[in-house]
Coordinates of N, CA, C and O in Angstrom, one line a residue:
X1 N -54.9 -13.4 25.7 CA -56.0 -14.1 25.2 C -55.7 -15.0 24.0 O -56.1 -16.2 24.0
X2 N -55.0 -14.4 23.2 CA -54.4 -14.9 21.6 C -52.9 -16.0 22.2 O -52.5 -16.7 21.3
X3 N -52.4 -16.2 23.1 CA -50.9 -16.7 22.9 C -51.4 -18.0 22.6 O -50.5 -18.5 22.0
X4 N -52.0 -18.6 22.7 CA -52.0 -20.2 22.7 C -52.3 -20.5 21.1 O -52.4 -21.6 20.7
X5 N -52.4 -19.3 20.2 CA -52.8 -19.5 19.0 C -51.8 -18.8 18.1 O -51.5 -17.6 18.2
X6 N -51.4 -19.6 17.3 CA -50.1 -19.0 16.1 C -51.3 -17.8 14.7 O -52.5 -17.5 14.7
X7 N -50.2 -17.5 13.9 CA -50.7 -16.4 13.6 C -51.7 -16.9 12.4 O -52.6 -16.3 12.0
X8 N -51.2 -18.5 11.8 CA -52.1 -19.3 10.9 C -53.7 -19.6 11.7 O -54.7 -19.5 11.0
X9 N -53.7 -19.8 13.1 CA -55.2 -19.7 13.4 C -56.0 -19.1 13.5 O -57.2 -19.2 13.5
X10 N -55.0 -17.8 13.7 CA -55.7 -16.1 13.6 C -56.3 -15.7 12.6 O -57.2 -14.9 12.6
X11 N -55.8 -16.4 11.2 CA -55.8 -16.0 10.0 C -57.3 -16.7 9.5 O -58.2 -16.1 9.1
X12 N -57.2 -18.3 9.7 CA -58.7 -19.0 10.2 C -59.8 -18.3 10.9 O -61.0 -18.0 10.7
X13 N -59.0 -18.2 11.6 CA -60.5 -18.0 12.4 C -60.9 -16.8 11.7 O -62.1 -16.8 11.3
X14 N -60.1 -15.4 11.5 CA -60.7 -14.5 10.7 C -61.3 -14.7 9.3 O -62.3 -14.0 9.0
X15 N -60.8 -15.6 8.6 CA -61.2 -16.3 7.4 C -62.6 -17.0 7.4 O -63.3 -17.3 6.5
X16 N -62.7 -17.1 8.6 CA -64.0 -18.1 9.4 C -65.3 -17.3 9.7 O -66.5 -17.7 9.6
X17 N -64.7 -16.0 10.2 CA -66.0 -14.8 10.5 C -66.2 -14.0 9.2 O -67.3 -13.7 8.8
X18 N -65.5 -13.9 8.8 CA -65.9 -13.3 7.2 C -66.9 -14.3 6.2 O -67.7 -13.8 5.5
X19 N -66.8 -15.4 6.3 CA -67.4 -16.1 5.6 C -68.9 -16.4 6.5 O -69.9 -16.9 5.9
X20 N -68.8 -16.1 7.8 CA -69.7 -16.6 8.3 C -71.0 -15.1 8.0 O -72.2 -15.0 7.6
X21 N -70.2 -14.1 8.5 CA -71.2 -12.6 8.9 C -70.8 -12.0 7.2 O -71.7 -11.3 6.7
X22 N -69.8 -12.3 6.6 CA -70.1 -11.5 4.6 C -69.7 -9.6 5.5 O -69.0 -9.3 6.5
X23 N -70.8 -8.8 4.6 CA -70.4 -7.9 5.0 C -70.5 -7.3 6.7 O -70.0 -6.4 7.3
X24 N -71.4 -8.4 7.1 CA -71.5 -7.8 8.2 C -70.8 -7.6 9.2 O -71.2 -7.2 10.3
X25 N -69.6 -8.0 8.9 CA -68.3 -8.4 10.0 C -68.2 -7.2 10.9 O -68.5 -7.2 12.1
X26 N -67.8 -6.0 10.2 CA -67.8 -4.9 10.3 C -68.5 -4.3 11.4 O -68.0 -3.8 12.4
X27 N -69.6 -4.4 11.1 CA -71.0 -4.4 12.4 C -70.8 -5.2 13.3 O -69.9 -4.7 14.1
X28 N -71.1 -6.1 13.5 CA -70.6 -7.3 14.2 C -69.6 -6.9 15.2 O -69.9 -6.8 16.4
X29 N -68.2 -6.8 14.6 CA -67.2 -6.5 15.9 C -67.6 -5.0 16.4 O -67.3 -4.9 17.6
X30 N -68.0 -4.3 16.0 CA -68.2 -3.0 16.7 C -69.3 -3.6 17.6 O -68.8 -3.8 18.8
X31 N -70.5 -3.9 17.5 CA -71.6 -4.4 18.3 C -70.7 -5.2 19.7 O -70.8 -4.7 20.8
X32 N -69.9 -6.3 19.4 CA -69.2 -7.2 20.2 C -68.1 -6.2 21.1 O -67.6 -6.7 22.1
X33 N -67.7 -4.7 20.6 CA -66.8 -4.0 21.2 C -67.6 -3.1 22.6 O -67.3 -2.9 23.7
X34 N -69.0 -2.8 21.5 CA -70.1 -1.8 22.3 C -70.4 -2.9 23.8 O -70.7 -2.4 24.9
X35 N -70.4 -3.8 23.5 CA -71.5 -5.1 24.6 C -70.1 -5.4 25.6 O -70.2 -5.8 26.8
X36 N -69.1 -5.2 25.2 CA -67.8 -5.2 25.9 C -67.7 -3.9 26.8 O -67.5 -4.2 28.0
X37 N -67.7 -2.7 26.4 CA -67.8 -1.4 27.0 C -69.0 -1.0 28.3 O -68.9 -0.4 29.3
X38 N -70.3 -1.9 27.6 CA -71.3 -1.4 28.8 C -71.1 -2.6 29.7 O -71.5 -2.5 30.9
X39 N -70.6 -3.6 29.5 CA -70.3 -4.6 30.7 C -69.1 -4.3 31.8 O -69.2 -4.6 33.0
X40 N -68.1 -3.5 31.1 CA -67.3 -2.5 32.3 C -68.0 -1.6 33.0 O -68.1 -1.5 34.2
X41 N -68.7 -0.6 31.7 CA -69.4 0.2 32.8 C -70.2 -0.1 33.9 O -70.2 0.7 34.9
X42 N -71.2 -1.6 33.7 CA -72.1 -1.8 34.6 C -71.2 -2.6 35.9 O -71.4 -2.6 37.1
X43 N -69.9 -3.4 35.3 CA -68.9 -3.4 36.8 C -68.4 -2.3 37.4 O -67.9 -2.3 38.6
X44 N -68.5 -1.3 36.8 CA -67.8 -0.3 37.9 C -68.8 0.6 38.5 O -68.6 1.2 39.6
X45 N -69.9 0.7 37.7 CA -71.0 1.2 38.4 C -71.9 0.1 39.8 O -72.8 0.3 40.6
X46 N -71.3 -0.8 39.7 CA -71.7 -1.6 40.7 C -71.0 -1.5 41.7 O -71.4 -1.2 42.8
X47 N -69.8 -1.8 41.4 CA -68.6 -1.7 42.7 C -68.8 -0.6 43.1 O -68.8 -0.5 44.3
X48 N -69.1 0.7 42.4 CA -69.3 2.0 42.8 C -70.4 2.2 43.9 O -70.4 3.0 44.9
X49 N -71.5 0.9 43.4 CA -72.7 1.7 44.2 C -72.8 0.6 45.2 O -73.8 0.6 46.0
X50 N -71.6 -0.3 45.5 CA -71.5 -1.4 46.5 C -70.3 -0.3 47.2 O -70.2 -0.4 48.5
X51 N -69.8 0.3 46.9 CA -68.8 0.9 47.8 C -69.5 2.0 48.4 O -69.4 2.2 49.7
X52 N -70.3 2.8 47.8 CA -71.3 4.0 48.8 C -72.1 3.1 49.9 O -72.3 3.6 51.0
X53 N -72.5 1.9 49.7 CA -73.6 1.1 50.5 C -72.7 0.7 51.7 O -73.4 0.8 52.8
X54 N -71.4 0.3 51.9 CA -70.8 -0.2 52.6 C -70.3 0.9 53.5 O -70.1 1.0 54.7
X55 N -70.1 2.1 52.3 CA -69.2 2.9 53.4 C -67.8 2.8 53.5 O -67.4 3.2 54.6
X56 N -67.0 2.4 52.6 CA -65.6 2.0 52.7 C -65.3 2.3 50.6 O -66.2 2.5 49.8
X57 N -64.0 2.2 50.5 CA -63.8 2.1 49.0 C -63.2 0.3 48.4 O -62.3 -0.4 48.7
X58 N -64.2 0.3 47.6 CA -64.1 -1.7 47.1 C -63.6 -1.6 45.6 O -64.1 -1.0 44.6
X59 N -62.3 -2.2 45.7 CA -62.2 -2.4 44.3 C -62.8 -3.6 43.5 O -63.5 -4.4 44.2
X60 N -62.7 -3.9 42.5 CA -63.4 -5.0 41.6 C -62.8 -6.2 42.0 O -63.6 -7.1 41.9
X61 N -61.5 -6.5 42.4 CA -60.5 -7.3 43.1 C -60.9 -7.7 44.4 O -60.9 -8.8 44.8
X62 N -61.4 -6.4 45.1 CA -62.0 -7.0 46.2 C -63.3 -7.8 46.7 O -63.8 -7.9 47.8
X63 N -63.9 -8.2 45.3 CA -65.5 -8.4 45.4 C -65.0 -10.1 45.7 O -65.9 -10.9 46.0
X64 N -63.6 -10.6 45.5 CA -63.5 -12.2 45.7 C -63.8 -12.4 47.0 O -63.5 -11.4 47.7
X65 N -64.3 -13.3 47.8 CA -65.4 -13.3 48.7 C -63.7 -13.8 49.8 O -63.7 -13.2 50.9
X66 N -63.1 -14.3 49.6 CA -61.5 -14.3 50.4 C -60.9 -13.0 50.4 O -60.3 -12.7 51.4
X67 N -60.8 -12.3 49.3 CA -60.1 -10.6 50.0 C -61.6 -10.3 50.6 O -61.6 -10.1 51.8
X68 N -62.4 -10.3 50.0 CA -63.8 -9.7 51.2 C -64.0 -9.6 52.8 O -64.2 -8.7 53.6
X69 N -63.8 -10.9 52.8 CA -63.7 -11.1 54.2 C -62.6 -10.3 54.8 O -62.6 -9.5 55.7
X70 N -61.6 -10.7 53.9 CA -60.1 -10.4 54.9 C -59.9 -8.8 55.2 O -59.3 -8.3 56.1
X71 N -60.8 -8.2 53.9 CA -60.1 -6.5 53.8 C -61.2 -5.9 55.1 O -60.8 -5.1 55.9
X72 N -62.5 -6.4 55.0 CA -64.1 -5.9 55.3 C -64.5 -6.5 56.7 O -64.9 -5.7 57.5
X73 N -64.4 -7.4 57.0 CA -65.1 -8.2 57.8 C -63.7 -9.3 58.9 O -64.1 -10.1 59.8
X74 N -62.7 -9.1 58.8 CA -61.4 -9.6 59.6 C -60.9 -8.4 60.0 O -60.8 -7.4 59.4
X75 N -60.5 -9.1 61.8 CA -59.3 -7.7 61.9 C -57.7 -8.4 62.0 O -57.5 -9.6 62.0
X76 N -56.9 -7.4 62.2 CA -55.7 -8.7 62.1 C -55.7 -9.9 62.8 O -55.5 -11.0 62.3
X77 N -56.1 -9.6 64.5 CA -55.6 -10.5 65.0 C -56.4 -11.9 64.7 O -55.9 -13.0 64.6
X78 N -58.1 -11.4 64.6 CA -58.7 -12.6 64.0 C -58.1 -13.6 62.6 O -58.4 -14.8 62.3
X79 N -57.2 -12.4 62.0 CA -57.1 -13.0 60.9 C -55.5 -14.4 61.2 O -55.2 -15.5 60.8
X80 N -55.2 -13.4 62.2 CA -53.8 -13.8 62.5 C -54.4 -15.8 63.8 O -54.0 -17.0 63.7
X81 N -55.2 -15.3 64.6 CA -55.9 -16.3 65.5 C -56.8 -17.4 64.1 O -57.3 -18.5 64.5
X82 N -57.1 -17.2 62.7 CA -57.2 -18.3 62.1 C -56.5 -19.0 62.1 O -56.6 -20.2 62.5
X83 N -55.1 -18.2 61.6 CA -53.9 -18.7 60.5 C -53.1 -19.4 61.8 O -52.2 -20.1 61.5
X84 N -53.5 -19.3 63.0 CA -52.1 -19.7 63.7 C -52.3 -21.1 64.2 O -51.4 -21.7 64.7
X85 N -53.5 -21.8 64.0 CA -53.5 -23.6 64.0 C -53.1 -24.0 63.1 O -52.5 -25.0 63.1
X86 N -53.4 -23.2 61.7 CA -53.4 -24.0 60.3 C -51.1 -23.7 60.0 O -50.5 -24.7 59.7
X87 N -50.6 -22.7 60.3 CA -49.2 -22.5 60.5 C -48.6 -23.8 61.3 O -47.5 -24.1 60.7
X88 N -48.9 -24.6 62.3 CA -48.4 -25.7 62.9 C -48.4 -27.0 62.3 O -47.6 -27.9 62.4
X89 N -49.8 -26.8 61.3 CA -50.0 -28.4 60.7 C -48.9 -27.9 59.3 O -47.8 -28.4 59.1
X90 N -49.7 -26.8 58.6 CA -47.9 -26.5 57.7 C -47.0 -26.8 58.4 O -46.8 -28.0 58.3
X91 N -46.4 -26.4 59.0 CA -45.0 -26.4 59.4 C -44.6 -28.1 59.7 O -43.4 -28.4 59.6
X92 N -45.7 -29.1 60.1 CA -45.2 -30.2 60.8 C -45.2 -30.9 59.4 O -44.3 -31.5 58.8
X93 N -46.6 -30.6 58.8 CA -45.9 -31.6 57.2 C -45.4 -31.0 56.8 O -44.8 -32.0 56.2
X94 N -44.7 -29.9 56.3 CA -43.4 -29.5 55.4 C -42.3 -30.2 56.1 O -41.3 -30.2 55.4
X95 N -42.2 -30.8 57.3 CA -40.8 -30.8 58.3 C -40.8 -32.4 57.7 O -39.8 -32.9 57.2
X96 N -42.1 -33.0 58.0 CA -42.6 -34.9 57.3 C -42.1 -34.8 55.7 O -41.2 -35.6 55.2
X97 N -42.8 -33.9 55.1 CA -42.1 -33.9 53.6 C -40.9 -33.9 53.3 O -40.5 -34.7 52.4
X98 N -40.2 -33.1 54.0 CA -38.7 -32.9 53.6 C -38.0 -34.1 54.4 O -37.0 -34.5 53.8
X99 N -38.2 -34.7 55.6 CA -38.0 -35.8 56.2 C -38.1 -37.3 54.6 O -37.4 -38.2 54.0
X100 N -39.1 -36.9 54.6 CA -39.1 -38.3 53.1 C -38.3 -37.8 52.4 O -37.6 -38.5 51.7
X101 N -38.3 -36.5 52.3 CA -37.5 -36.5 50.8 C -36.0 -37.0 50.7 O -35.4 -37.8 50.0
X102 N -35.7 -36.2 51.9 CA -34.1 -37.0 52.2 C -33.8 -38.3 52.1 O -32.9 -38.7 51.5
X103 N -34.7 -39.0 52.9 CA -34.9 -40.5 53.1 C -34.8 -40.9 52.0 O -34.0 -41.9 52.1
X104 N -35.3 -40.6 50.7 CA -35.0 -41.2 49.3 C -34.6 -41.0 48.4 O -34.6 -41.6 47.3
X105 N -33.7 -39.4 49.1 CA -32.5 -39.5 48.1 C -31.1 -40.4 49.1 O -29.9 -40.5 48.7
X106 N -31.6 -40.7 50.2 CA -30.4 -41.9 50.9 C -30.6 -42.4 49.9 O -30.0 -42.2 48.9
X107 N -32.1 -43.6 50.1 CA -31.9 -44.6 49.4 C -31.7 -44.8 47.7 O -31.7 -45.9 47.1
X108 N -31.6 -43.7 47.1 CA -31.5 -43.2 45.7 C -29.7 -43.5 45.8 O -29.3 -44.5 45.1
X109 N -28.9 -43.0 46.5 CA -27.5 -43.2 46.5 C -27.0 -44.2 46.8 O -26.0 -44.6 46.2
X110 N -27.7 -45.3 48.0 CA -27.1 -46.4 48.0 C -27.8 -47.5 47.2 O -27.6 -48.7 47.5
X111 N -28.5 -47.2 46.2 CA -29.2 -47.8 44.7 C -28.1 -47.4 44.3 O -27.4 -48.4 44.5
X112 N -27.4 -46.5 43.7 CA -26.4 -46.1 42.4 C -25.4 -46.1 43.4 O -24.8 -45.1 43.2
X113 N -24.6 -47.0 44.9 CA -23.3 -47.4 45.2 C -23.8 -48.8 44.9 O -22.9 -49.5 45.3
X114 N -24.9 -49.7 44.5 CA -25.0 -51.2 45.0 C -25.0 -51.1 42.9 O -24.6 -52.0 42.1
X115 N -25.4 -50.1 42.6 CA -25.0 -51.2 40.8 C -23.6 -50.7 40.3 O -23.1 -51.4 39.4
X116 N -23.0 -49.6 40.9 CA -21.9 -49.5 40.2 C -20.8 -50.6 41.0 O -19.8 -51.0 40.3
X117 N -20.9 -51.0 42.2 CA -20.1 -52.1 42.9 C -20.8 -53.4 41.8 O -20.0 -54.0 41.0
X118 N -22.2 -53.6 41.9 CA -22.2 -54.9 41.5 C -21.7 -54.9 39.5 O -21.3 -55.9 38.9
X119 N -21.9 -53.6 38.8 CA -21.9 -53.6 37.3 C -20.4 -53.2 37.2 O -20.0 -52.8 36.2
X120 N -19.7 -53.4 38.2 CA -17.9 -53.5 37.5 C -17.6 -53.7 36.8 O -17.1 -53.2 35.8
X121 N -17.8 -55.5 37.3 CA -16.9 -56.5 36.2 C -18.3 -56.3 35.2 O -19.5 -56.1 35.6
X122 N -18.0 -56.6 34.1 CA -18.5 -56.2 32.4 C -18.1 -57.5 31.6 O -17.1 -57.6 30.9
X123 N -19.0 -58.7 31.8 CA -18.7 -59.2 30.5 C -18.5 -59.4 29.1 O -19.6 -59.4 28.5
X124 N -17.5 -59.5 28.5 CA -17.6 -59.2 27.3 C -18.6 -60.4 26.2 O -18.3 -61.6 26.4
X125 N -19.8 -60.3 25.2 CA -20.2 -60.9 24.9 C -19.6 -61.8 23.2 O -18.4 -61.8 22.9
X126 N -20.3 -62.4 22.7 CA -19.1 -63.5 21.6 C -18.6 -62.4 20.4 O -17.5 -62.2 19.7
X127 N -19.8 -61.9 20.5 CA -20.2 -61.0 19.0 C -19.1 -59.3 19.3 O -18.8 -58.7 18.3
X128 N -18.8 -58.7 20.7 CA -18.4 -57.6 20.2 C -18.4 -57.2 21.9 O -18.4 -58.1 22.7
X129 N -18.4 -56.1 22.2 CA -18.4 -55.5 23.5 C -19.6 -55.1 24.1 O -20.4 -54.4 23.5
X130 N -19.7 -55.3 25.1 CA -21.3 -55.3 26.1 C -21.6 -53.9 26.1 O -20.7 -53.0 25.8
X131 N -22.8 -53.6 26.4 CA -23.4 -51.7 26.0 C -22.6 -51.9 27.8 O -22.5 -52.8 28.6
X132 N -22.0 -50.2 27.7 CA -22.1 -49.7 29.5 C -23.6 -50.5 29.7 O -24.6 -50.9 29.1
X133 N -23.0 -50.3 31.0 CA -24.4 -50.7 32.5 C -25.0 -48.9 32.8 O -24.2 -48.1 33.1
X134 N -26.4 -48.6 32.6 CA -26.6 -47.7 33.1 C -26.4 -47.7 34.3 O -26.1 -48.7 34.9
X135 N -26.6 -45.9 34.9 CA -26.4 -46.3 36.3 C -28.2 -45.4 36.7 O -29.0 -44.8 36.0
X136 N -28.2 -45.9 37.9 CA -29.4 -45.8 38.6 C -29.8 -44.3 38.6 O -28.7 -43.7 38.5
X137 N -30.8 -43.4 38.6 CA -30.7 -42.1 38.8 C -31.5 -41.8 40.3 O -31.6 -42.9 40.8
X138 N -32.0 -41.1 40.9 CA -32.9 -41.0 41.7 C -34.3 -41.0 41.0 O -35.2 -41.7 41.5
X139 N -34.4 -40.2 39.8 CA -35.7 -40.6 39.7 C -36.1 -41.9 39.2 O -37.3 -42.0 39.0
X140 N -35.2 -43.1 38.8 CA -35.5 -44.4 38.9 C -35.9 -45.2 40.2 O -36.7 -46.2 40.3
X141 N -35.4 -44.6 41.0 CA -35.5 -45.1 42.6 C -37.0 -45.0 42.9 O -37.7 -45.9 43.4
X142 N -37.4 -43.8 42.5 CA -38.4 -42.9 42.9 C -39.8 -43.6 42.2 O -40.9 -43.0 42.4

């Protein structure tokens, strides 16, 4: 919950509730801990009293309406008879994807055989020696 915050914002932001609640801080986080605790309880007393209703055991994991279906209401093979049109169109664009991809690392290579043939010869300029010629990378191509 805290990683995106260093220990100076930690220090704010606590610096920030103290000033805002004085003594009441104290109260305050216990209240915010108490409203934390009955909100688990009323999730698991839920799932609890949705898992006697169904007749099966439901974890809280499974109330996502995609495991729902899949664990409750699919059997394999239906599950398997969705997945087996949508497995074809995968498989044919992954097969198209990787088809381009190749395609443009060809043309990624014969970009970096056409400047190092053409950036050979190196003019030298009046003042001193010419910078190298970069060379092409793929993701310039790209």
């Amino acid at each position: 919950m805290f990683e995106n915050l260093n220990w100076w914002e930690i220090a704010a932001l606590l610096l920030l509730a103290l000033l805002i609640f004085g003594d009441r801080l104290p109260n305050v986080i216990s209240d915010g801990l108490r409203m934390v605790r009955n909100l688990r309880a009323m999730a698991r007393n839920a799932t609890g009293d949705l898992s006697r209703e169904l007749g099966t055991d439901i974890q809280l994991e499974d109330l996502h309406p995609k495991a729902f279906i899949r664990k409750h209401l699919l059997s394999e093979e239906d599950e398997q008879a969705i997945r087996k049109p949508l497995q074809g169109v995968y498989d044919s664009l992954r097969s198209d994807v990787t088809a381009v991809h190749d395609d443009l690392k060809d043309v990624a290579k014969a970009v970096d055989l056409k400047s190092t043939a053409s950036g050979g010869a190196v003019t030298a300029t009046s003042g001193g020696t010419a910078p190298a010629p970069r060379t092409a990378s793929y993701d310039d191509a790209t």
